[in-house]
């Protein structure tokens, strides 16, 4: 799989945008992204719009992703989508274990692992989401939760597979709430994740690992977050639904990279 340049900024459109709305948004982003080609940008529309978005970004450096996948190759699994289907539709990347999937659709660390393996079999780079809820943060259990999600969902993978995974630290209390983690709160968890990767896979892989932050990222807080040593980019929800706010985040992230 192609190596991704930092910063990596992915927009998760969730259950927003029809095909024509998606085409317009993708076209707006492409037209503003040419001057910011040092960043790796990933658009993650709903399944119905993947092909259209792929067509719209062709010829640019933007990548396209899926929001979820099922681990079987094919079969009687109504409503599910396979890695092979995503790949042929134009995806390079797929989100796995988003907290909304964990919260509303029964995703567990075990299903995350199966999905990661299915994605890798088809050369789709998984973005695996981990993070604590408010209660866990308040009771000082954040790092324990992160460690258990990584140990149960990912650390059994061979190094070659793990090296393809993008991690996204997304504190659940910060998603869609307007209340982002402070740069210090986020960095504490990001550097802990890198330390755990070091212990499990060694220093080289830890240094190369891409660890995104997600949770109410917007242009106004992107610069201070990306300035932290272990934050390599963002997974953006709400602010990715408009070209102006998404590209505002991208340009803040690139500005920090230059300075
Ligand atoms: C997300 O859902 O991954 C996310 C980070 O959402 P938001 O940016 O809206 O908090």
PDB file of C-alpha atoms and ligand atoms in Angstrom:
ATOM      1  CA  UNK A   1       0.000   0.000   0.000  1.00  0.00           C
ATOM      2  CA  UNK A   2       1.114   3.523  -0.787  1.00  0.00           C
ATOM      3  CA  UNK A   3       2.887   5.375   2.034  1.00  0.00           C
ATOM      4  CA  UNK A   4       0.884   8.340   3.326  1.00  0.00           C
ATOM      5  CA  UNK A   5       2.488  11.745   3.838  1.00  0.00           C
ATOM      6  CA  UNK A   6       1.723  13.596   7.055  1.00  0.00           C
ATOM      7  CA  UNK A   7      -0.475  15.336   7.948  1.00  0.00           C
ATOM      8  CA  UNK A   8      -3.258  12.890   7.132  1.00  0.00           C
ATOM      9  CA  UNK A   9      -6.734  14.427   7.222  1.00  0.00           C
ATOM     10  CA  UNK A  10      -9.790  12.273   6.717  1.00  0.00           C
ATOM     11  CA  UNK A  11     -13.375  13.500   6.495  1.00  0.00           C
ATOM     12  CA  UNK A  12     -16.034  11.074   7.710  1.00  0.00           C
ATOM     13  CA  UNK A  13     -19.304  12.201   6.144  1.00  0.00           C
ATOM     14  CA  UNK A  14     -21.303   9.629   8.129  1.00  0.00           C
ATOM     15  CA  UNK A  15     -24.969   9.377   6.958  1.00  0.00           C
ATOM     16  CA  UNK A  16     -24.862  12.729   5.169  1.00  0.00           C
ATOM     17  CA  UNK A  17     -24.925  13.663   1.462  1.00  0.00           C
ATOM     18  CA  UNK A  18     -26.809  12.216  -1.461  1.00  0.00           C
ATOM     19  CA  UNK A  19     -24.842  11.327  -4.576  1.00  0.00           C
ATOM     20  CA  UNK A  20     -25.216  14.784  -6.107  1.00  0.00           C
ATOM     21  CA  UNK A  21     -24.460  16.564  -2.822  1.00  0.00           C
ATOM     22  CA  UNK A  22     -21.381  14.394  -2.422  1.00  0.00           C
ATOM     23  CA  UNK A  23     -20.216  15.234  -5.947  1.00  0.00           C
ATOM     24  CA  UNK A  24     -20.478  18.970  -5.228  1.00  0.00           C
ATOM     25  CA  UNK A  25     -18.645  18.748  -1.927  1.00  0.00           C
ATOM     26  CA  UNK A  26     -15.871  16.590  -3.378  1.00  0.00           C
ATOM     27  CA  UNK A  27     -15.477  18.949  -6.361  1.00  0.00           C
ATOM     28  CA  UNK A  28     -15.206  21.978  -4.043  1.00  0.00           C
ATOM     29  CA  UNK A  29     -12.592  20.234  -1.938  1.00  0.00           C
ATOM     30  CA  UNK A  30     -10.572  19.150  -4.995  1.00  0.00           C
ATOM     31  CA  UNK A  31     -10.505  22.691  -6.328  1.00  0.00           C
ATOM     32  CA  UNK A  32      -9.123  24.021  -3.037  1.00  0.00           C
ATOM     33  CA  UNK A  33      -6.777  21.124  -2.328  1.00  0.00           C
ATOM     34  CA  UNK A  34      -4.330  21.529  -5.201  1.00  0.00           C
ATOM     35  CA  UNK A  35      -2.231  24.082  -3.326  1.00  0.00           C
ATOM     36  CA  UNK A  36      -2.087  21.879  -0.230  1.00  0.00           C
ATOM     37  CA  UNK A  37      -0.744  18.749  -1.830  1.00  0.00           C
ATOM     38  CA  UNK A  38       1.703  17.999   1.005  1.00  0.00           C
ATOM     39  CA  UNK A  39      -1.212  16.655   3.072  1.00  0.00           C
ATOM     40  CA  UNK A  40      -2.815  13.254   2.531  1.00  0.00           C
ATOM     41  CA  UNK A  41      -6.541  13.892   2.222  1.00  0.00           C
ATOM     42  CA  UNK A  42      -9.172  11.182   2.455  1.00  0.00           C
ATOM     43  CA  UNK A  43     -12.883  11.640   1.734  1.00  0.00           C
ATOM     44  CA  UNK A  44     -15.171   9.061   3.349  1.00  0.00           C
ATOM     45  CA  UNK A  45     -18.697   9.377   1.939  1.00  0.00           C
ATOM     46  CA  UNK A  46     -21.634   7.002   2.499  1.00  0.00           C
ATOM     47  CA  UNK A  47     -21.433   3.802   0.410  1.00  0.00           C
ATOM     48  CA  UNK A  48     -23.896   5.089  -2.190  1.00  0.00           C
ATOM     49  CA  UNK A  49     -21.617   7.998  -3.119  1.00  0.00           C
ATOM     50  CA  UNK A  50     -18.225   6.264  -3.141  1.00  0.00           C
ATOM     51  CA  UNK A  51     -18.045   5.745  -6.903  1.00  0.00           C
ATOM     52  CA  UNK A  52     -19.191   9.269  -7.672  1.00  0.00           C
ATOM     53  CA  UNK A  53     -16.692  10.793  -5.248  1.00  0.00           C
ATOM     54  CA  UNK A  54     -13.934   8.595  -6.668  1.00  0.00           C
ATOM     55  CA  UNK A  55     -14.769   9.843 -10.167  1.00  0.00           C
ATOM     56  CA  UNK A  56     -14.807  13.436  -8.941  1.00  0.00           C
ATOM     57  CA  UNK A  57     -11.380  13.256  -7.265  1.00  0.00           C
ATOM     58  CA  UNK A  58      -9.674  11.323 -10.066  1.00  0.00           C
ATOM     59  CA  UNK A  59      -6.567  13.113 -11.255  1.00  0.00           C
ATOM     60  CA  UNK A  60      -6.073  14.722  -7.823  1.00  0.00           C
ATOM     61  CA  UNK A  61      -4.092  13.381  -4.857  1.00  0.00           C
ATOM     62  CA  UNK A  62      -7.242  12.751  -2.789  1.00  0.00           C
ATOM     63  CA  UNK A  63      -8.083   9.266  -1.579  1.00  0.00           C
ATOM     64  CA  UNK A  64     -11.519   7.795  -0.923  1.00  0.00           C
ATOM     65  CA  UNK A  65     -12.610   5.562   1.940  1.00  0.00           C
ATOM     66  CA  UNK A  66     -15.529   3.516   3.233  1.00  0.00           C
ATOM     67  CA  UNK A  67     -17.122   3.973   6.667  1.00  0.00           C
ATOM     68  CA  UNK A  68     -17.291   0.275   7.581  1.00  0.00           C
ATOM     69  CA  UNK A  69     -17.048  -3.213   6.104  1.00  0.00           C
ATOM     70  CA  UNK A  70     -17.990  -6.800   6.915  1.00  0.00           C
ATOM     71  CA  UNK A  71     -15.290  -9.435   7.371  1.00  0.00           C
ATOM     72  CA  UNK A  72     -16.692 -12.192   5.129  1.00  0.00           C
ATOM     73  CA  UNK A  73     -15.747 -12.278   1.454  1.00  0.00           C
ATOM     74  CA  UNK A  74     -19.359 -12.595   0.232  1.00  0.00           C
ATOM     75  CA  UNK A  75     -22.612 -14.337   1.077  1.00  0.00           C
ATOM     76  CA  UNK A  76     -26.046 -13.989   2.642  1.00  0.00           C
ATOM     77  CA  UNK A  77     -25.343 -10.986   4.873  1.00  0.00           C
ATOM     78  CA  UNK A  78     -28.112  -8.540   4.050  1.00  0.00           C
ATOM     79  CA  UNK A  79     -27.100  -4.925   4.382  1.00  0.00           C
ATOM     80  CA  UNK A  80     -23.380  -5.583   4.691  1.00  0.00           C
ATOM     81  CA  UNK A  81     -20.539  -4.622   2.383  1.00  0.00           C
ATOM     82  CA  UNK A  82     -17.284  -6.464   1.709  1.00  0.00           C
ATOM     83  CA  UNK A  83     -13.707  -5.290   1.358  1.00  0.00           C
ATOM     84  CA  UNK A  84     -13.669  -6.417  -2.277  1.00  0.00           C
ATOM     85  CA  UNK A  85     -16.778  -4.368  -3.054  1.00  0.00           C
ATOM     86  CA  UNK A  86     -15.271  -1.275  -1.430  1.00  0.00           C
ATOM     87  CA  UNK A  87     -11.995  -1.751  -3.242  1.00  0.00           C
ATOM     88  CA  UNK A  88     -13.618  -2.053  -6.652  1.00  0.00           C
ATOM     89  CA  UNK A  89     -15.806   0.991  -5.955  1.00  0.00           C
ATOM     90  CA  UNK A  90     -12.610   3.005  -5.522  1.00  0.00           C
ATOM     91  CA  UNK A  91     -11.676   2.894  -1.840  1.00  0.00           C
ATOM     92  CA  UNK A  92      -8.112   2.880  -0.561  1.00  0.00           C
ATOM     93  CA  UNK A  93      -9.076   3.188   3.082  1.00  0.00           C
ATOM     94  CA  UNK A  94     -11.836   2.011   5.426  1.00  0.00           C
ATOM     95  CA  UNK A  95     -12.891   3.108   8.922  1.00  0.00           C
ATOM     96  CA  UNK A  96     -13.151   0.256  11.425  1.00  0.00           C
ATOM     97  CA  UNK A  97     -14.567   0.389  14.953  1.00  0.00           C
ATOM     98  CA  UNK A  98     -15.905   3.935  14.921  1.00  0.00           C
ATOM     99  CA  UNK A  99     -17.471   4.629  18.324  1.00  0.00           C
ATOM    100  CA  UNK A 100     -20.889   5.056  16.667  1.00  0.00           C
ATOM    101  CA  UNK A 101     -20.562   1.515  15.284  1.00  0.00           C
ATOM    102  CA  UNK A 102     -19.490   0.282  18.718  1.00  0.00           C
ATOM    103  CA  UNK A 103     -22.311   2.169  20.474  1.00  0.00           C
ATOM    104  CA  UNK A 104     -25.277   1.568  18.129  1.00  0.00           C
ATOM    105  CA  UNK A 105     -24.356  -1.535  16.135  1.00  0.00           C
ATOM    106  CA  UNK A 106     -22.608  -3.861  18.562  1.00  0.00           C
ATOM    107  CA  UNK A 107     -19.047  -3.519  17.256  1.00  0.00           C
ATOM    108  CA  UNK A 108     -16.492  -5.083  19.631  1.00  0.00           C
ATOM    109  CA  UNK A 109     -12.708  -5.369  19.722  1.00  0.00           C
ATOM    110  CA  UNK A 110     -13.101  -8.893  18.335  1.00  0.00           C
ATOM    111  CA  UNK A 111     -15.155  -7.771  15.322  1.00  0.00           C
ATOM    112  CA  UNK A 112     -12.718  -4.911  14.806  1.00  0.00           C
ATOM    113  CA  UNK A 113      -9.901  -7.409  14.463  1.00  0.00           C
ATOM    114  CA  UNK A 114     -11.795  -9.520  11.916  1.00  0.00           C
ATOM    115  CA  UNK A 115     -12.622  -6.411   9.897  1.00  0.00           C
ATOM    116  CA  UNK A 116      -9.032  -5.178   9.960  1.00  0.00           C
ATOM    117  CA  UNK A 117      -7.834  -8.534   8.604  1.00  0.00           C
ATOM    118  CA  UNK A 118     -10.495  -8.502   5.877  1.00  0.00           C
ATOM    119  CA  UNK A 119      -9.516  -4.972   4.866  1.00  0.00           C
ATOM    120  CA  UNK A 120      -5.823  -5.839   4.683  1.00  0.00           C
ATOM    121  CA  UNK A 121      -6.517  -8.927   2.555  1.00  0.00           C
ATOM    122  CA  UNK A 122      -7.843  -6.535  -0.076  1.00  0.00           C
ATOM    123  CA  UNK A 123      -5.235  -3.807   0.310  1.00  0.00           C
ATOM    124  CA  UNK A 124      -7.563  -1.424   2.063  1.00  0.00           C
ATOM    125  CA  UNK A 125      -5.847   0.582   4.774  1.00  0.00           C
ATOM    126  CA  UNK A 126      -7.932   0.451   7.959  1.00  0.00           C
ATOM    127  CA  UNK A 127      -8.425   3.535  10.131  1.00  0.00           C
ATOM    128  CA  UNK A 128      -9.108   1.943  13.501  1.00  0.00           C
ATOM    129  CA  UNK A 129     -10.909   4.134  16.044  1.00  0.00           C
ATOM    130  CA  UNK A 130     -10.298   3.815  19.764  1.00  0.00           C
ATOM    131  CA  UNK A 131     -11.207   6.034  22.694  1.00  0.00           C
ATOM    132  CA  UNK A 132     -12.761   6.315  26.109  1.00  0.00           C
ATOM    133  CA  UNK A 133     -16.215   7.528  27.130  1.00  0.00           C
ATOM    134  CA  UNK A 134     -16.829  10.333  29.612  1.00  0.00           C
ATOM    135  CA  UNK A 135     -17.263   8.041  32.589  1.00  0.00           C
ATOM    136  CA  UNK A 136     -13.967   6.294  31.857  1.00  0.00           C
ATOM    137  CA  UNK A 137     -12.176   9.628  31.537  1.00  0.00           C
ATOM    138  CA  UNK A 138     -13.666  10.950  34.773  1.00  0.00           C
ATOM    139  CA  UNK A 139     -12.655   7.839  36.666  1.00  0.00           C
ATOM    140  CA  UNK A 140      -9.065   7.971  35.366  1.00  0.00           C
ATOM    141  CA  UNK A 141      -9.426   4.867  33.187  1.00  0.00           C
ATOM    142  CA  UNK A 142      -8.565   6.419  29.828  1.00  0.00           C
ATOM    143  CA  UNK A 143      -5.185   4.777  29.312  1.00  0.00           C
ATOM    144  CA  UNK A 144      -6.453   1.426  30.565  1.00  0.00           C
ATOM    145  CA  UNK A 145      -9.280   1.523  27.998  1.00  0.00           C
ATOM    146  CA  UNK A 146      -6.895   2.448  25.184  1.00  0.00           C
ATOM    147  CA  UNK A 147      -4.531  -0.360  26.118  1.00  0.00           C
ATOM    148  CA  UNK A 148      -7.291  -2.953  26.221  1.00  0.00           C
ATOM    149  CA  UNK A 149      -8.742  -1.846  22.868  1.00  0.00           C
ATOM    150  CA  UNK A 150      -5.306  -2.114  21.273  1.00  0.00           C
ATOM    151  CA  UNK A 151      -4.444  -5.424  22.897  1.00  0.00           C
ATOM    152  CA  UNK A 152      -7.778  -7.049  22.059  1.00  0.00           C
ATOM    153  CA  UNK A 153      -8.268  -5.586  18.618  1.00  0.00           C
ATOM    154  CA  UNK A 154      -4.849  -5.108  17.071  1.00  0.00           C
ATOM    155  CA  UNK A 155      -1.682  -6.133  18.841  1.00  0.00           C
ATOM    156  CA  UNK A 156      -1.983  -9.775  17.784  1.00  0.00           C
ATOM    157  CA  UNK A 157      -1.423  -8.761  14.154  1.00  0.00           C
ATOM    158  CA  UNK A 158       1.908  -9.514  12.494  1.00  0.00           C
ATOM    159  CA  UNK A 159       4.104  -6.398  12.252  1.00  0.00           C
ATOM    160  CA  UNK A 160       3.698  -6.270   8.477  1.00  0.00           C
ATOM    161  CA  UNK A 161      -0.088  -5.993   8.859  1.00  0.00           C
ATOM    162  CA  UNK A 162       0.016  -3.633  11.813  1.00  0.00           C
ATOM    163  CA  UNK A 163       2.255  -1.263   9.894  1.00  0.00           C
ATOM    164  CA  UNK A 164      -0.595  -0.628   7.430  1.00  0.00           C
ATOM    165  CA  UNK A 165      -3.071   0.400  10.118  1.00  0.00           C
ATOM    166  CA  UNK A 166      -3.899   4.041  10.811  1.00  0.00           C
ATOM    167  CA  UNK A 167      -5.043   4.645  14.375  1.00  0.00           C
ATOM    168  CA  UNK A 168      -7.556   7.303  15.343  1.00  0.00           C
ATOM    169  CA  UNK A 169      -7.801   8.349  18.960  1.00  0.00           C
ATOM    170  CA  UNK A 170     -11.354   9.620  19.330  1.00  0.00           C
ATOM    171  CA  UNK A 171     -12.512  10.350  22.879  1.00  0.00           C
ATOM    172  CA  UNK A 172     -16.238   9.586  22.701  1.00  0.00           C
ATOM    173  CA  UNK A 173     -17.114  12.620  24.826  1.00  0.00           C
ATOM    174  CA  UNK A 174     -15.519  14.855  22.199  1.00  0.00           C
ATOM    175  CA  UNK A 175     -17.286  13.433  19.133  1.00  0.00           C
ATOM    176  CA  UNK A 176     -19.936  15.745  17.759  1.00  0.00           C
ATOM    177  CA  UNK A 177     -20.119  17.669  21.040  1.00  0.00           C
ATOM    178  CA  UNK A 178     -18.124  20.765  20.106  1.00  0.00           C
ATOM    179  CA  UNK A 179     -15.867  20.011  23.062  1.00  0.00           C
ATOM    180  CA  UNK A 180     -12.497  18.833  21.741  1.00  0.00           C
ATOM    181  CA  UNK A 181      -9.800  17.241  23.886  1.00  0.00           C
ATOM    182  CA  UNK A 182      -7.185  19.840  24.780  1.00  0.00           C
ATOM    183  CA  UNK A 183      -3.867  19.428  22.968  1.00  0.00           C
ATOM    184  CA  UNK A 184      -2.350  18.197  26.256  1.00  0.00           C
ATOM    185  CA  UNK A 185      -5.124  15.635  26.844  1.00  0.00           C
ATOM    186  CA  UNK A 186      -4.824  14.361  23.272  1.00  0.00           C
ATOM    187  CA  UNK A 187      -1.011  14.264  23.326  1.00  0.00           C
ATOM    188  CA  UNK A 188      -0.982  12.274  26.554  1.00  0.00           C
ATOM    189  CA  UNK A 189      -2.989   9.518  24.866  1.00  0.00           C
ATOM    190  CA  UNK A 190      -1.182   9.723  21.511  1.00  0.00           C
ATOM    191  CA  UNK A 191       2.242   9.406  23.114  1.00  0.00           C
ATOM    192  CA  UNK A 192       0.957   6.505  25.215  1.00  0.00           C
ATOM    193  CA  UNK A 193      -0.275   4.760  22.053  1.00  0.00           C
ATOM    194  CA  UNK A 194       3.122   5.254  20.398  1.00  0.00           C
ATOM    195  CA  UNK A 195       4.821   3.863  23.501  1.00  0.00           C
ATOM    196  CA  UNK A 196       2.610   0.765  23.379  1.00  0.00           C
ATOM    197  CA  UNK A 197       3.411   0.274  19.696  1.00  0.00           C
ATOM    198  CA  UNK A 198       7.103   0.559  20.564  1.00  0.00           C
ATOM    199  CA  UNK A 199       6.768  -2.130  23.251  1.00  0.00           C
ATOM    200  CA  UNK A 200       4.850  -4.460  20.922  1.00  0.00           C
ATOM    201  CA  UNK A 201       6.463  -3.812  17.542  1.00  0.00           C
ATOM    202  CA  UNK A 202       9.657  -1.830  18.144  1.00  0.00           C
ATOM    203  CA  UNK A 203      10.853   1.716  17.738  1.00  0.00           C
ATOM    204  CA  UNK A 204      10.910   1.915  13.949  1.00  0.00           C
ATOM    205  CA  UNK A 205       7.283   0.934  13.528  1.00  0.00           C
ATOM    206  CA  UNK A 206       6.262   3.193  16.436  1.00  0.00           C
ATOM    207  CA  UNK A 207       7.940   6.178  14.804  1.00  0.00           C
ATOM    208  CA  UNK A 208       6.217   5.541  11.455  1.00  0.00           C
ATOM    209  CA  UNK A 209       2.751   4.839  12.883  1.00  0.00           C
ATOM    210  CA  UNK A 210       0.093   7.339  11.880  1.00  0.00           C
ATOM    211  CA  UNK A 211      -2.074   8.340  14.849  1.00  0.00           C
ATOM    212  CA  UNK A 212      -4.967  10.690  14.092  1.00  0.00           C
ATOM    213  CA  UNK A 213      -6.978  12.678  16.590  1.00  0.00           C
ATOM    214  CA  UNK A 214     -10.756  12.926  16.177  1.00  0.00           C
ATOM    215  CA  UNK A 215     -13.395  14.778  18.188  1.00  0.00           C
ATOM    216  CA  UNK A 216     -14.770  18.235  17.361  1.00  0.00           C
ATOM    217  CA  UNK A 217     -11.783  19.270  15.251  1.00  0.00           C
ATOM    218  CA  UNK A 218     -12.358  22.594  13.488  1.00  0.00           C
ATOM    219  CA  UNK A 219     -10.158  25.254  11.860  1.00  0.00           C
ATOM    220  CA  UNK A 220      -9.920  27.127  15.170  1.00  0.00           C
ATOM    221  CA  UNK A 221      -8.375  24.247  17.139  1.00  0.00           C
ATOM    222  CA  UNK A 222      -6.535  22.309  14.406  1.00  0.00           C
ATOM    223  CA  UNK A 223      -3.265  24.237  14.668  1.00  0.00           C
ATOM    224  CA  UNK A 224      -2.780  23.761  18.405  1.00  0.00           C
ATOM    225  CA  UNK A 225      -3.659  20.071  18.203  1.00  0.00           C
ATOM    226  CA  UNK A 226      -1.412  19.218  15.255  1.00  0.00           C
ATOM    227  CA  UNK A 227       1.497  21.031  16.893  1.00  0.00           C
ATOM    228  CA  UNK A 228       1.686  18.186  19.399  1.00  0.00           C
ATOM    229  CA  UNK A 229       4.502  15.764  18.673  1.00  0.00           C
ATOM    230  CA  UNK A 230       2.441  12.597  18.364  1.00  0.00           C
ATOM    231  CA  UNK A 231      -0.618  13.921  16.514  1.00  0.00           C
ATOM    232  CA  UNK A 232      -0.181  13.082  12.815  1.00  0.00           C
ATOM    233  CA  UNK A 233      -3.488  14.331  11.502  1.00  0.00           C
ATOM    234  CA  UNK A 234      -7.226  14.280  12.063  1.00  0.00           C
ATOM    235  CA  UNK A 235     -10.369  12.256  11.545  1.00  0.00           C
ATOM    236  CA  UNK A 236     -13.035  14.909  11.105  1.00  0.00           C
ATOM    237  CA  UNK A 237     -16.803  14.461  11.320  1.00  0.00           C
ATOM    238  CA  UNK A 238     -19.043  17.549  11.374  1.00  0.00           C
ATOM    239  CA  UNK A 239     -16.478  19.984   9.989  1.00  0.00           C
ATOM    240  CA  UNK A 240     -15.828  17.746   6.972  1.00  0.00           C
ATOM    241  CA  UNK A 241     -19.336  18.357   5.606  1.00  0.00           C
ATOM    242  CA  UNK A 242     -18.419  21.741   4.164  1.00  0.00           C
ATOM    243  CA  UNK A 243     -15.434  22.439   1.957  1.00  0.00           C
ATOM    244  CA  UNK A 244     -14.634  25.660   3.766  1.00  0.00           C
ATOM    245  CA  UNK A 245     -14.303  24.155   7.239  1.00  0.00           C
ATOM    246  CA  UNK A 246     -12.614  20.959   6.014  1.00  0.00           C
ATOM    247  CA  UNK A 247     -10.046  22.881   3.982  1.00  0.00           C
ATOM    248  CA  UNK A 248      -9.633  25.331   6.871  1.00  0.00           C
ATOM    249  CA  UNK A 249      -8.484  22.389   8.992  1.00  0.00           C
ATOM    250  CA  UNK A 250      -6.200  21.141   6.218  1.00  0.00           C
ATOM    251  CA  UNK A 251      -4.563  24.511   5.783  1.00  0.00           C
ATOM    252  CA  UNK A 252      -4.043  24.923   9.545  1.00  0.00           C
ATOM    253  CA  UNK A 253      -2.455  21.471   9.687  1.00  0.00           C
ATOM    254  CA  UNK A 254      -0.144  22.282   6.762  1.00  0.00           C
ATOM    255  CA  UNK A 255       0.776  25.654   8.297  1.00  0.00           C
ATOM    256  CA  UNK A 256       1.872  23.894  11.490  1.00  0.00           C
ATOM    257  CA  UNK A 257       3.927  21.479   9.431  1.00  0.00           C
ATOM    258  CA  UNK A 258       5.790  24.318   7.751  1.00  0.00           C
ATOM    259  CA  UNK A 259       6.421  26.330  10.901  1.00  0.00           C
TER     260      UNK A 259
HETATM  261  C1  LIG B   1     -16.043  11.416  14.147  1.00  0.00           C
HETATM  262  O1  LIG B   1     -17.205  11.058  14.098  1.00  0.00           O
HETATM  263  O2  LIG B   1     -15.137  10.638  13.846  1.00  0.00           O
HETATM  264  C2  LIG B   1     -15.770  12.775  14.609  1.00  0.00           C
HETATM  265  C3  LIG B   1     -14.562  13.050  14.983  1.00  0.00           C
HETATM  266  O3  LIG B   1     -16.827  13.650  14.602  1.00  0.00           O
HETATM  267  P1  LIG B   1     -16.777  15.226  14.943  1.00  0.00           P
HETATM  268  O4  LIG B   1     -15.595  15.810  14.221  1.00  0.00           O
HETATM  269  O5  LIG B   1     -18.067  15.747  14.461  1.00  0.00           O
HETATM  270  O6  LIG B   1     -16.603  15.347  16.426  1.00  0.00           O
END
